[in-house]
């Protein structure tokens, strides 16, 4: 008794103050808008369901009447919590009178109790409908239906009535309710003394309701399952259609209540997080239930269509289970199936090995159990899901030609693909927020991104994605299908709904809204994070370490996001080109599932310094990337350089008196590159008659030559003119990136030209039907995208690589010359560079070889047709010459590096031959030799010399 504090009970009128969320003033209107949007969805969706059921007498059936009761219950719960929340977010007013507090608390508790009793009544109704179909209407009479509904409400109201009756007369000694809304528990926390009876009754009542509901639902579904096993497929189909959405609603409600309980157990969880989780069960189910349960019901959908006066519907006979679909897939000749199977298998092996390696390293090495790496692990798991969902079925088709897929497998594949697409966006959004904290709040980072918050972020990313897709597929339940041919390579929500017997406006509307919300939401989070990071970098302008950290931690994340968005954009764009072939559309449709899962682990996983270190440990490489760096051979301690780094190009060993001469020669070379290539571009752009595939591709080659020549010759001229060898880190990376892009793009563009020449010679009658403007555009874009992607990955591997030297032993900066300055070995960079270089060179060679073998075969086959041989020579000679010159130049580079007696100047000069000779020679060989270009050039200068005749004679002589 000594330690008891005497409290004075409050007297009426009592006014409580809700603690609510801690919201900055500038964020109040945004949160108010979100709450308003949520409430509008609750009102409109539930109101629409109730209105349709009441208006259409054909819907006055037991299940629909119970759905109507569930909608009324959802309206009660949503209104009770959201109206008061909106008032606070809009005005900041936290006060609430005692009477209003009791009404709000009573309404929320009644909602929670009634949801369970109504769901139990629904489960019993489903049991009767499936297990007693012949006696159903005899048992579930109107009077018994009324009794069931009234009983559900009476049980709920009696339980809550007693709960609040126990509050009467309880003296209160506080006014601050520590929650977003008023509840029985939050009000009793303000009691002047302990309330054991209230607590015991509340616990027993909650347990009884939850357990009772679970037992009724459990009993009903056990009986239904037993009946399905006992009987045939038709009963299973009926059971699935009538019970799936009911189970989904029950599970969503239980998950929401479980989240409340779990978050209260995490002491490190922020108060705002606990409060938000505390209202999940009042804001999510009321908005989702009418979509899942109400509008999914076939009868309700038909009534809704009648409401919108949908006419001209063709009467089709719905298919019955078991349904077996047939994938249209690619149109593949039999002899090409094994080749494509091998490519798909290779892609899947890369996806499995790369992502599996990332997950394995992170799981095995405890030092990697950090927020960013955990999120990378989630991204890798997501990539495995997407790649596996599509590639396995694709390989089966390519290997066996088998296109059949059962209904269950189709739904699983479609669900997995959509979950992958949604989860990629939510995980990347979570990663962006983590990067924002790491860069902008480095001192508070570990205090904010605690293990519990990291777990919550990852779980939330998956839960949001899964909930969105669960609702999407819940809308399928009960949709009758009247077709079996899926016009795609894999099954998706849209491709299955195309087979529906009638229009599916609700599914379409939800799918569109869900996709838009996910894409926009993830974009806004990523944009917000990077705007904050950019602002922090600008604000701390003198802090080069922050800029370096921001670049190292954010570059690969941005590249991953951009690659995914580019893949999605390509899908959308190709569907807009009506002239694009079905195979092209289908291939572009699977790009987002085959490219990102293979590229992401390289870009995001293996580029991370910690992951690379762990990988090196795995292969027993005894080099650590941390300071100091120790070369095990000579025990030299190396200290990594810090930004800003300035390199020094070794350049040519040039006497001072020869500098101006060499400058003049370099300037002359650059002027030839600019004028010749610029002239070719100008003529093609200006003359509409030249807007043909070969000339357009030639224009791309000209741009590529300008890029390569400019990247090297400007810096070389500066050195010859001034002797200045210094080059900043940023400029070095730009120059190296440009040079490598030139080398890669040259190969892809020349390969595209070869394919165009093959079509022009071997398929002259179908040439314009095949090489349409859209396909030409796709070919050119693909050539650049392949080149850029290869080089972006090459330089993304640089991120975080510490450098311990500044002298670049070359005339220009390149990937290899910069990596020679690394403090330790760079095996991943080396392997990727070698593989990428080999793949590009071999790939372009194979395309060119295939094209010319086909052309040669066509010429031999049509031996008497001299016009074909002449056409083949005229169109292919210059292309071959350009390709051979480029290959000779690269061979000269390789050979001179192998000759130890060759002088350093000779080696350096031979290494730039490829960039100074080919850009100057190509427009002469390829551009100005072309008859059409020559004619256009003569028109431009109005020269009356019969140059055409001279060249034509020369061509015939050859």
XYZ file of N, CA and C in Angstrom, residues 299 424 643 821 851:
15
model
N -22.855 -14.551 -61.148
C -24.168 -13.900 -61.211
C -24.049 -12.391 -61.058
N 9.627 -7.704 -58.472
C 10.827 -6.976 -58.931
C 10.686 -5.492 -58.604
N 39.037 9.752 -54.536
C 38.593 10.748 -55.517
C 38.879 12.151 -54.988
N 45.485 -0.622 -63.198
C 45.827 0.220 -62.046
C 45.126 -0.233 -60.769
N 25.060 -15.297 -93.615
C 24.469 -14.476 -94.682
C 25.177 -14.703 -96.007
